[in-house]
Coordinates of C-alpha atoms in Angstrom, one line a residue:
M1 CA 60.9 13.9 -105.6
K2 CA 63.0 11.2 -104.3
N3 CA 62.6 9.2 -101.1
K4 CA 65.0 8.5 -98.8
L5 CA 62.7 6.2 -97.3
I6 CA 58.9 4.9 -97.8
L7 CA 56.9 4.4 -94.8
R8 CA 53.4 3.5 -96.1
F9 CA 52.2 2.5 -92.4
C10 CA 48.8 4.2 -93.0
L11 CA 49.0 6.5 -90.5
M12 CA 45.6 8.5 -90.5
M13 CA 44.9 12.0 -89.0
A14 CA 41.8 12.8 -87.9
V15 CA 41.6 16.7 -87.2
V16 CA 38.9 17.5 -85.1
L17 CA 37.6 21.2 -85.1
S18 CA 36.2 22.1 -81.7
T19 CA 33.3 24.9 -81.1
Y20 CA 33.2 27.7 -79.2
S21 CA 33.8 26.1 -75.5
C22 CA 37.7 26.2 -74.3
R23 CA 36.9 23.4 -72.3
Q24 CA 34.2 21.3 -73.7
D25 CA 33.4 17.8 -74.3
L26 CA 32.9 16.6 -77.9
I27 CA 30.7 13.7 -77.5
P28 CA 29.0 13.3 -81.3
E29 CA 26.2 11.0 -81.3
Q30 CA 26.0 10.3 -84.7
E31 CA 28.4 12.0 -88.1
T32 CA 26.8 12.7 -91.1
Y33 CA 28.5 9.8 -92.7
H34 CA 27.4 6.5 -91.5
N35 CA 31.1 5.4 -92.0
T36 CA 32.6 7.6 -89.2
S37 CA 29.9 6.1 -86.5
A38 CA 33.2 5.2 -84.5
F39 CA 33.9 8.8 -83.4
H40 CA 33.3 9.0 -79.0
L41 CA 35.5 11.3 -79.0
T42 CA 35.9 14.1 -76.0
S43 CA 38.3 17.0 -76.2
K44 CA 39.2 19.7 -73.2
R45 CA 41.8 22.1 -72.6
I46 CA 44.0 21.2 -69.7
S47 CA 47.8 22.1 -68.3
L48 CA 50.4 19.6 -68.2
N49 CA 49.9 19.7 -64.4
E50 CA 46.4 18.4 -64.3
S51 CA 47.4 15.4 -66.6
K52 CA 47.8 11.9 -65.3
H53 CA 50.4 11.1 -68.0
K54 CA 52.7 13.9 -66.4
A55 CA 55.5 12.1 -65.0
I56 CA 56.1 10.4 -68.4
L57 CA 55.1 13.3 -70.9
L58 CA 57.2 16.0 -68.9
P59 CA 60.8 14.2 -70.1
E60 CA 59.8 13.6 -73.4
I61 CA 58.5 17.2 -73.9
E62 CA 61.8 18.5 -72.4
Q63 CA 63.9 16.3 -74.7
I64 CA 62.2 17.7 -77.9
E65 CA 62.3 21.3 -76.5
A66 CA 66.4 20.5 -76.2
T67 CA 66.2 19.0 -79.7
F68 CA 64.9 22.3 -81.2
K69 CA 67.1 24.6 -79.4
A70 CA 69.8 22.7 -80.7
N71 CA 69.8 25.0 -83.9
A72 CA 67.3 23.1 -85.8
K73 CA 66.0 24.7 -88.7
S74 CA 62.7 23.9 -90.5
S75 CA 61.4 25.1 -94.1
A76 CA 57.6 24.7 -94.8
F77 CA 55.1 26.2 -96.8
G78 CA 58.2 28.2 -98.5
K79 CA 59.3 29.6 -95.1
T80 CA 62.4 28.8 -92.9
V81 CA 62.2 28.5 -89.5
N82 CA 64.9 29.0 -87.5
Y83 CA 64.1 27.1 -84.1
G84 CA 67.2 28.4 -81.8
N85 CA 67.2 28.8 -77.9
G86 CA 63.9 30.8 -78.4
V87 CA 61.5 27.6 -78.5
S88 CA 59.4 26.3 -76.0
I89 CA 56.3 24.1 -76.0
D90 CA 53.4 25.7 -74.4
T91 CA 52.2 23.4 -71.4
D92 CA 49.5 25.7 -70.0
N93 CA 47.1 25.0 -73.0
V94 CA 47.4 21.8 -74.0
I95 CA 44.7 19.6 -76.0
F96 CA 43.8 16.5 -74.3
I97 CA 41.8 14.4 -76.4
E98 CA 40.1 10.5 -75.6
N99 CA 38.6 8.3 -77.6
G100 CA 37.2 5.8 -74.8
P101 CA 39.1 5.1 -71.7
N102 CA 42.1 3.5 -73.5
F103 CA 43.2 5.6 -76.4
H104 CA 44.3 9.7 -75.9
T105 CA 46.6 12.2 -77.9
Y106 CA 48.0 15.3 -76.6
T107 CA 48.2 18.6 -78.7
F108 CA 51.0 21.1 -77.8
T109 CA 51.4 24.6 -79.2
I110 CA 55.0 25.0 -79.7
K111 CA 55.7 28.8 -79.5
R112 CA 59.0 31.0 -80.9
E113 CA 60.1 34.4 -79.6
N114 CA 61.0 35.4 -83.2
A115 CA 57.7 34.2 -84.3
Q116 CA 55.6 36.5 -86.9
E117 CA 52.1 36.7 -87.2
S118 CA 52.4 35.6 -91.1
D119 CA 54.4 32.3 -89.8
P120 CA 52.6 28.8 -90.1
L121 CA 50.9 27.3 -86.9
E122 CA 53.0 24.8 -85.3
N123 CA 51.9 22.1 -83.1
L124 CA 53.3 19.1 -81.3
L125 CA 51.2 15.8 -81.2
L126 CA 52.1 12.9 -78.8
V127 CA 50.4 9.8 -79.5
P128 CA 50.9 6.9 -77.4
E129 CA 52.5 3.4 -78.7
T130 CA 52.1 0.0 -77.1
D131 CA 55.0 0.5 -74.5
G132 CA 53.6 3.1 -72.8
S133 CA 56.0 5.9 -74.5
Y134 CA 54.8 8.6 -77.2
K135 CA 55.0 8.8 -80.7
E136 CA 55.9 12.6 -81.6
F137 CA 54.9 14.6 -84.5
L138 CA 55.1 18.2 -85.8
V139 CA 52.1 19.3 -87.4
T140 CA 52.5 22.4 -89.3
Y141 CA 49.4 24.5 -90.8
N142 CA 49.6 26.9 -93.0
L143 CA 46.6 29.4 -92.2
T144 CA 45.5 32.8 -92.8
Q145 CA 45.3 35.7 -90.1
Q146 CA 41.6 35.0 -90.1
E147 CA 41.7 31.6 -89.8
K148 CA 43.9 32.1 -87.0
E149 CA 41.3 34.0 -85.4
K150 CA 38.7 31.7 -86.2
V151 CA 41.0 28.7 -84.4
R152 CA 41.4 30.9 -81.3
N153 CA 37.7 31.7 -80.9
G154 CA 37.0 27.9 -81.5
E155 CA 35.5 28.1 -85.0
P156 CA 35.4 25.4 -87.9
V157 CA 38.6 25.8 -90.2
D158 CA 39.3 24.1 -93.1
T159 CA 42.8 22.6 -93.5
K160 CA 42.9 21.1 -96.5
G161 CA 46.3 21.5 -98.7
K162 CA 47.7 23.5 -95.5
T163 CA 49.1 20.6 -93.4
I164 CA 52.4 19.0 -93.0
I165 CA 52.8 16.0 -90.6
T166 CA 56.6 15.6 -89.1
E167 CA 57.4 12.5 -87.1
L168 CA 60.2 13.4 -84.7
A169 CA 61.7 10.3 -84.3
K170 CA 65.1 8.8 -85.1
G171 CA 66.9 10.3 -87.9
S172 CA 64.5 13.2 -87.8
F173 CA 67.2 15.6 -87.9
N174 CA 69.4 15.3 -91.3
S175 CA 73.3 16.1 -90.9
G176 CA 72.6 19.9 -92.1
G177 CA 70.6 20.7 -88.9
Q178 CA 67.2 20.5 -90.8
L179 CA 64.1 18.2 -89.8
A180 CA 63.8 15.7 -92.1
K181 CA 60.0 15.6 -93.0
M182 CA 57.3 12.9 -93.0
T183 CA 55.4 14.5 -95.5
C184 CA 52.0 12.7 -96.3
D185 CA 50.0 12.9 -99.4
W186 CA 46.4 13.3 -97.4
Q187 CA 42.9 12.8 -98.7
Q188 CA 40.2 15.0 -96.6
E189 CA 36.6 14.9 -96.2
I190 CA 34.8 17.0 -93.7
V191 CA 32.3 15.7 -91.4
W192 CA 29.3 17.7 -89.7
Q193 CA 28.3 17.1 -85.9
N194 CA 24.6 19.1 -85.6
C195 CA 23.3 20.1 -82.6
S196 CA 21.1 17.4 -80.8
G197 CA 18.6 19.5 -80.3
K198 CA 15.7 19.7 -82.6
K199 CA 12.6 21.8 -84.3
K200 CA 9.2 20.5 -84.6
D201 CA 10.0 19.3 -87.8
G202 CA 12.6 17.0 -86.8
E203 CA 15.6 19.6 -88.1
P204 CA 18.3 20.7 -86.2
W205 CA 18.6 23.7 -84.4
H206 CA 22.2 24.3 -85.5
D207 CA 24.0 22.8 -88.3
Q208 CA 26.7 24.0 -91.1
S209 CA 24.3 26.5 -92.0
N210 CA 24.4 28.7 -88.9
I211 CA 28.1 28.2 -87.7
S212 CA 28.2 31.8 -86.0
D213 CA 24.9 30.6 -83.8
W214 CA 26.4 27.4 -82.5
G215 CA 27.5 28.9 -79.3
S216 CA 23.5 29.1 -78.2
C217 CA 23.2 25.2 -78.8
S218 CA 22.1 24.2 -75.1
A219 CA 21.6 20.2 -76.1
E220 CA 23.9 17.5 -74.7
V221 CA 25.7 17.3 -78.0
K222 CA 27.1 20.4 -79.4
P223 CA 27.7 21.0 -83.2
N224 CA 31.0 20.2 -84.4
V225 CA 32.5 19.8 -87.8
Y226 CA 35.7 17.0 -88.2
I227 CA 38.2 17.1 -90.8
V228 CA 39.3 13.6 -91.2
I229 CA 42.7 13.2 -93.3
T230 CA 44.0 10.4 -94.8
G231 CA 47.3 9.1 -96.8
G232 CA 50.2 7.9 -96.5
C233 CA 53.6 9.1 -95.5
N234 CA 57.2 9.3 -96.2
I235 CA 60.2 10.9 -94.6
E236 CA 62.4 13.0 -97.0
E237 CA 65.0 15.5 -96.4
L238 CA 62.9 18.3 -97.8
P239 CA 59.7 19.1 -97.1
E240 CA 57.0 19.3 -100.1
V241 CA 53.8 21.6 -99.7
I242 CA 50.8 19.9 -99.9
D243 CA 49.0 20.5 -103.6
Y244 CA 47.0 18.4 -105.4
P245 CA 46.3 18.6 -109.2
G246 CA 43.3 20.5 -108.7
G247 CA 44.7 22.7 -105.9
P248 CA 45.1 23.1 -102.3
G249 CA 41.4 21.8 -100.5
S250 CA 40.6 19.7 -103.8
G251 CA 40.0 16.5 -102.7
T252 CA 42.2 15.4 -105.5
G253 CA 45.0 13.7 -103.9
P254 CA 45.9 9.9 -104.0
G255 CA 43.1 7.9 -103.1
G256 CA 40.5 10.7 -103.1
N257 CA 37.2 11.1 -105.5
G258 CA 37.5 14.7 -105.8
N259 CA 34.2 15.0 -104.0
T260 CA 34.0 17.9 -101.2
D261 CA 30.3 18.0 -100.5
P262 CA 30.0 17.0 -96.7
G263 CA 26.6 15.3 -97.7
T264 CA 28.2 12.5 -99.7
P265 CA 30.4 10.0 -97.9
P266 CA 33.8 9.3 -99.0
D267 CA 35.0 6.2 -100.9
D268 CA 36.7 4.2 -97.7
C269 CA 36.0 4.7 -94.3
T270 CA 38.4 6.2 -91.4
I271 CA 37.9 5.6 -87.6
V272 CA 39.7 6.9 -84.7
A273 CA 42.2 4.1 -82.8
T274 CA 40.5 3.3 -79.1
D275 CA 44.0 1.9 -78.2
P276 CA 47.4 2.4 -79.2
N277 CA 47.4 -1.7 -81.3
Q278 CA 45.0 -0.1 -83.6
V279 CA 47.0 2.9 -84.9
G280 CA 47.9 2.4 -88.6
I281 CA 45.9 -1.1 -89.6
V282 CA 43.1 -1.4 -91.4
N283 CA 40.1 -3.1 -89.5
P284 CA 38.0 -6.1 -90.9
N285 CA 35.6 -3.8 -92.3
G286 CA 38.2 -2.1 -94.2
C287 CA 38.5 0.9 -92.2
N288 CA 41.7 2.7 -91.7
T289 CA 42.2 3.4 -88.2
G290 CA 43.9 6.7 -87.1
V291 CA 44.6 9.5 -84.6
P292 CA 42.8 12.4 -83.5
T293 CA 44.2 16.0 -83.3
Q294 CA 43.0 19.8 -83.1
P295 CA 45.0 22.7 -84.3
N296 CA 45.8 24.2 -81.0
L297 CA 46.5 27.9 -81.1
P298 CA 45.8 29.3 -77.5
T299 CA 43.9 33.0 -77.1
R300 CA 46.0 36.0 -77.0
N301 CA 47.5 36.7 -73.5
N302 CA 44.3 36.6 -71.3
P303 CA 44.0 38.8 -68.3
C304 CA 45.4 36.2 -65.5
Q305 CA 48.5 35.5 -68.0
K306 CA 49.1 39.6 -68.2
I307 CA 48.9 39.9 -64.2
K308 CA 51.3 36.7 -64.1
A309 CA 53.8 38.6 -66.1
T310 CA 53.5 41.5 -64.2
V311 CA 54.1 40.0 -61.0
N312 CA 57.1 37.9 -62.0
K313 CA 58.9 41.2 -62.9
P314 CA 61.9 41.3 -60.6
Q315 CA 61.2 45.3 -59.8
I316 CA 57.4 44.1 -59.0
Q317 CA 58.2 41.4 -57.0
D318 CA 60.5 42.9 -54.5
S319 CA 58.1 45.9 -54.2
L320 CA 55.0 43.4 -53.6
I321 CA 57.1 42.0 -50.7
A322 CA 57.5 45.7 -49.3
M323 CA 54.0 46.1 -49.5
K324 CA 53.1 42.8 -48.1
S325 CA 55.2 43.5 -45.0
F326 CA 53.2 47.2 -44.5
A327 CA 49.9 45.5 -45.1
Q328 CA 50.3 43.9 -41.9
T329 CA 51.1 47.2 -39.8
S330 CA 49.0 49.4 -37.8
I331 CA 49.7 52.6 -40.0
R332 CA 46.4 53.7 -41.6
T333 CA 48.1 55.7 -44.7
E334 CA 47.9 54.2 -47.9
R335 CA 51.3 53.5 -49.8
G336 CA 51.9 52.6 -53.3
F337 CA 53.6 53.0 -57.0
Q338 CA 52.9 53.4 -60.8
E339 CA 54.5 51.4 -63.3
L340 CA 55.6 53.5 -66.5
K341 CA 55.6 52.0 -69.9
S342 CA 59.1 51.8 -70.0
G343 CA 59.3 49.6 -66.8
T344 CA 60.4 52.5 -64.2
L345 CA 58.5 52.5 -61.0
L346 CA 57.5 55.5 -59.5
S347 CA 56.5 56.4 -55.8
G348 CA 52.9 57.9 -55.3
T349 CA 52.1 60.8 -53.1
V350 CA 50.3 60.3 -49.9
T351 CA 47.4 63.1 -49.7
K352 CA 46.2 64.5 -46.4
K353 CA 43.5 62.1 -46.8
L354 CA 45.8 59.3 -46.0
Q355 CA 45.1 58.3 -49.5
V356 CA 47.6 57.6 -52.5
E357 CA 47.9 59.7 -56.1
F358 CA 49.8 58.9 -58.7
G359 CA 50.2 61.6 -61.4
I360 CA 48.7 59.2 -63.8
G361 CA 49.9 60.4 -67.8
P362 CA 50.4 58.9 -71.0
N363 CA 53.3 56.9 -69.9
S364 CA 51.6 55.1 -67.4
L365 CA 51.0 51.7 -67.4
G366 CA 49.4 50.4 -63.6
T367 CA 49.4 51.1 -60.2
I368 CA 49.8 48.9 -57.1
H369 CA 48.7 50.1 -53.7
V370 CA 48.1 49.3 -50.0
H371 CA 44.9 48.7 -48.2
P372 CA 45.8 49.5 -44.3
L373 CA 44.9 47.1 -41.9
K374 CA 41.7 48.1 -40.8
G375 CA 40.9 49.3 -44.1
I376 CA 38.3 47.1 -46.7
A377 CA 40.9 44.5 -48.5
M378 CA 39.2 45.2 -51.8
F379 CA 39.3 47.6 -54.5
S380 CA 37.3 50.7 -53.6
A381 CA 35.0 52.9 -55.8
G382 CA 37.6 55.4 -56.1
D383 CA 40.1 52.8 -56.8
I384 CA 37.9 51.7 -59.9
V385 CA 37.7 55.5 -61.1
T386 CA 41.2 55.8 -60.7
F387 CA 41.9 53.0 -63.2
L388 CA 39.2 54.2 -65.4
H389 CA 41.8 57.3 -65.4
L390 CA 44.3 54.8 -66.2
L391 CA 42.6 53.4 -69.3
R392 CA 41.7 56.8 -70.7
E393 CA 45.3 57.2 -71.3
Q394 CA 46.2 53.9 -73.3
D395 CA 45.7 53.3 -76.9
A396 CA 42.4 51.6 -77.9
S397 CA 44.9 48.5 -79.1
T398 CA 46.6 48.2 -75.7
L399 CA 43.9 48.3 -73.0
G400 CA 44.2 44.9 -71.6
N401 CA 47.6 45.7 -70.7
A402 CA 47.0 48.1 -68.1
Y403 CA 46.4 47.1 -64.7
G404 CA 45.3 48.0 -61.1
G405 CA 47.0 46.1 -58.2
M406 CA 46.0 46.3 -54.0
V407 CA 47.6 44.5 -51.2
S408 CA 46.3 43.8 -48.2
A409 CA 46.7 41.7 -45.1
S410 CA 44.0 39.3 -46.2
G411 CA 45.8 39.1 -49.8
I412 CA 46.6 40.6 -53.2
Y413 CA 44.4 41.3 -55.7
F414 CA 44.5 42.7 -59.3
I415 CA 42.4 44.3 -62.0
N416 CA 42.4 44.3 -65.8
F417 CA 40.5 45.5 -68.4
T418 CA 38.5 43.1 -71.0
G419 CA 36.1 45.4 -72.6
T420 CA 36.6 48.4 -75.7
A421 CA 37.3 51.6 -75.9
S422 CA 33.2 52.2 -76.0
D423 CA 33.2 50.5 -72.5
I424 CA 34.7 53.2 -70.6
P425 CA 32.2 55.6 -69.0
P426 CA 33.2 59.2 -70.5
A427 CA 35.3 61.4 -68.2
M428 CA 34.0 63.9 -65.7
T429 CA 35.0 67.2 -64.2
E430 CA 36.6 67.1 -61.0
I431 CA 33.6 68.4 -58.9
Q432 CA 31.0 65.5 -61.0
E433 CA 33.8 62.5 -59.6
E434 CA 33.8 63.3 -56.4
V435 CA 30.3 63.5 -56.1
Y436 CA 29.9 60.3 -57.9
I437 CA 32.5 58.6 -55.7
E438 CA 30.2 59.6 -52.4
N439 CA 27.4 57.7 -53.8
L440 CA 29.2 54.8 -54.6
V441 CA 30.8 54.6 -51.3
E442 CA 27.7 55.3 -49.6
N443 CA 26.2 52.1 -51.2
Y444 CA 29.7 50.0 -51.0
I445 CA 29.3 50.6 -47.2
T446 CA 25.8 49.2 -47.0
D447 CA 26.7 46.4 -49.2
K448 CA 29.6 45.6 -47.1
N449 CA 27.3 45.2 -44.2
N450 CA 24.7 43.2 -45.6
L451 CA 27.5 40.7 -46.8
L452 CA 29.1 40.8 -42.9
K453 CA 25.6 39.7 -41.8
L454 CA 25.3 36.5 -44.0
E455 CA 28.5 35.7 -43.0
S456 CA 27.1 36.3 -38.9
K457 CA 29.7 39.3 -38.6
I458 CA 29.2 42.7 -37.5
P459 CA 30.5 46.1 -38.8
G460 CA 34.1 46.5 -38.3
Q461 CA 35.2 42.8 -38.8
Q462 CA 36.5 41.9 -42.2
L463 CA 34.7 40.0 -44.7
S464 CA 35.6 36.3 -46.1
N465 CA 37.9 36.6 -49.5
I466 CA 34.4 35.3 -50.8
G467 CA 32.7 37.9 -49.5
L468 CA 35.2 40.6 -50.8
E469 CA 35.1 39.4 -54.4
K470 CA 31.1 39.7 -54.2
L471 CA 31.5 43.1 -52.7
F472 CA 33.9 43.9 -55.6
F473 CA 31.8 42.5 -58.5
N474 CA 28.3 44.4 -56.9
L475 CA 30.7 47.4 -57.3
L476 CA 31.4 46.7 -61.3
S477 CA 27.8 46.1 -61.2
S478 CA 26.9 49.5 -59.6
M479 CA 29.4 51.0 -62.3
G480 CA 28.2 49.5 -65.1
L481 CA 31.2 47.9 -65.8
D482 CA 30.0 44.0 -65.2
G483 CA 32.0 41.9 -67.1
K484 CA 34.2 44.4 -68.5
I485 CA 36.8 44.2 -65.7
S486 CA 38.6 41.1 -64.2
L487 CA 39.6 40.2 -60.8
I488 CA 42.6 38.3 -60.7
K489 CA 44.1 37.1 -57.3
E490 CA 48.0 36.2 -56.5
E491 CA 49.4 33.8 -53.9
N492 CA 52.7 32.8 -53.8
G493 CA 53.8 33.9 -57.8
K494 CA 50.1 31.9 -58.8
T495 CA 47.9 34.2 -59.9
S496 CA 44.1 32.4 -61.1
T497 CA 41.2 34.6 -62.5
I498 CA 37.9 35.0 -59.8
Q499 CA 35.0 34.8 -61.6
K500 CA 31.4 35.7 -60.7
D501 CA 28.6 32.6 -60.5
S502 CA 25.0 32.7 -59.8
N503 CA 25.4 33.3 -56.1
G504 CA 27.2 36.8 -56.9

């Protein structure tokens, strides 16, 4: 390997793997290794809009994104990635890690339109510098599909021998348009954090022996696993896969002792910086000082993201504008349309009962309809039954793509299925369904009137949005669909998921 420039500045990466919550503080009380007691990390998912550093970060992110789009190529783990115009940096799901009040990092997911499931996971890591700017790194993980799912679910993944670090700085791109790699020889040690809840014998309830049960830890300090990566870095023309003599993850790289037993401390110590001045130095105790990150792979499109994509379709936007206006009129008939999987919109048919029918079939994707001004401004029992018809026409693997929408003078709501095929109630005959809906409607009206009383209102008045949402969740519970259908509110192009709490 011919080095273009040796940068032995001892940058250390502490890769912290999260637990099962996607927004959870990680506050270790005491690590397995005595020499990692300096870790006092907190980690949570935020959007860039929530960041207090947004004004500084946004221009840097835009510049990085533009650089990637300038026909840059990256070759990692034997695969050449062409970024081109299809690359973007996800600013909605950002991992924000703090180590005290004066040091933090941001980890973004890099998304590509032409990405394959087998492609490496690419993250952008931003580390604060002393002048207030950020040092930029491309962190690439070569993970299996199973490992990627674990990352999505917040489960621990061993990244030994599977990580490449690229500093995105001056000279990052060579004359051939390829990224000049900062490839490092890493020594990794695994550090386990047990749940702070103890059994009578003093042993922890949750540790590395029962990872699948970590989610039930109710103590203040949750169980975690940390992978501490140390080593020196070189900038090269061509990247090199990290592969130690003993094979990936063997722990026999430069400075290593070959020991992968998490119960035995490494030869040297590693701490995380508490301010930008400490990055890359060796402290008086001989400990290397580094920066933390986590593999960032957001969950597959959640219901809110799917509905947001739906309402952003031009033809849907135009139809919603017209339906909003119609919902303000005194006309008592419903109106609506269905979207086919091809993207075509078909108007529904108004029945003698002034309700709209859609003729749902295997090509149907979703429906949106209007509730008149004097109607209940929330999904009705019949609406949920219609949605179940729609679900039965979907493939088991695409159930989450189906949607239902309801437009009223009080607002716009959507529903999306989050269960499995086995959660869908069996189909009924037409007569059975009519009786079933009648019983549901009777309970629905009673529930609505009870909620009106709680709001000091009388029958005929409209419930507040919170009251309407409680009415919806109560209806789901009565149908055995509690937790299987998501309620999403749309307002001025923005979508938000409404969740049921202890108050209903």
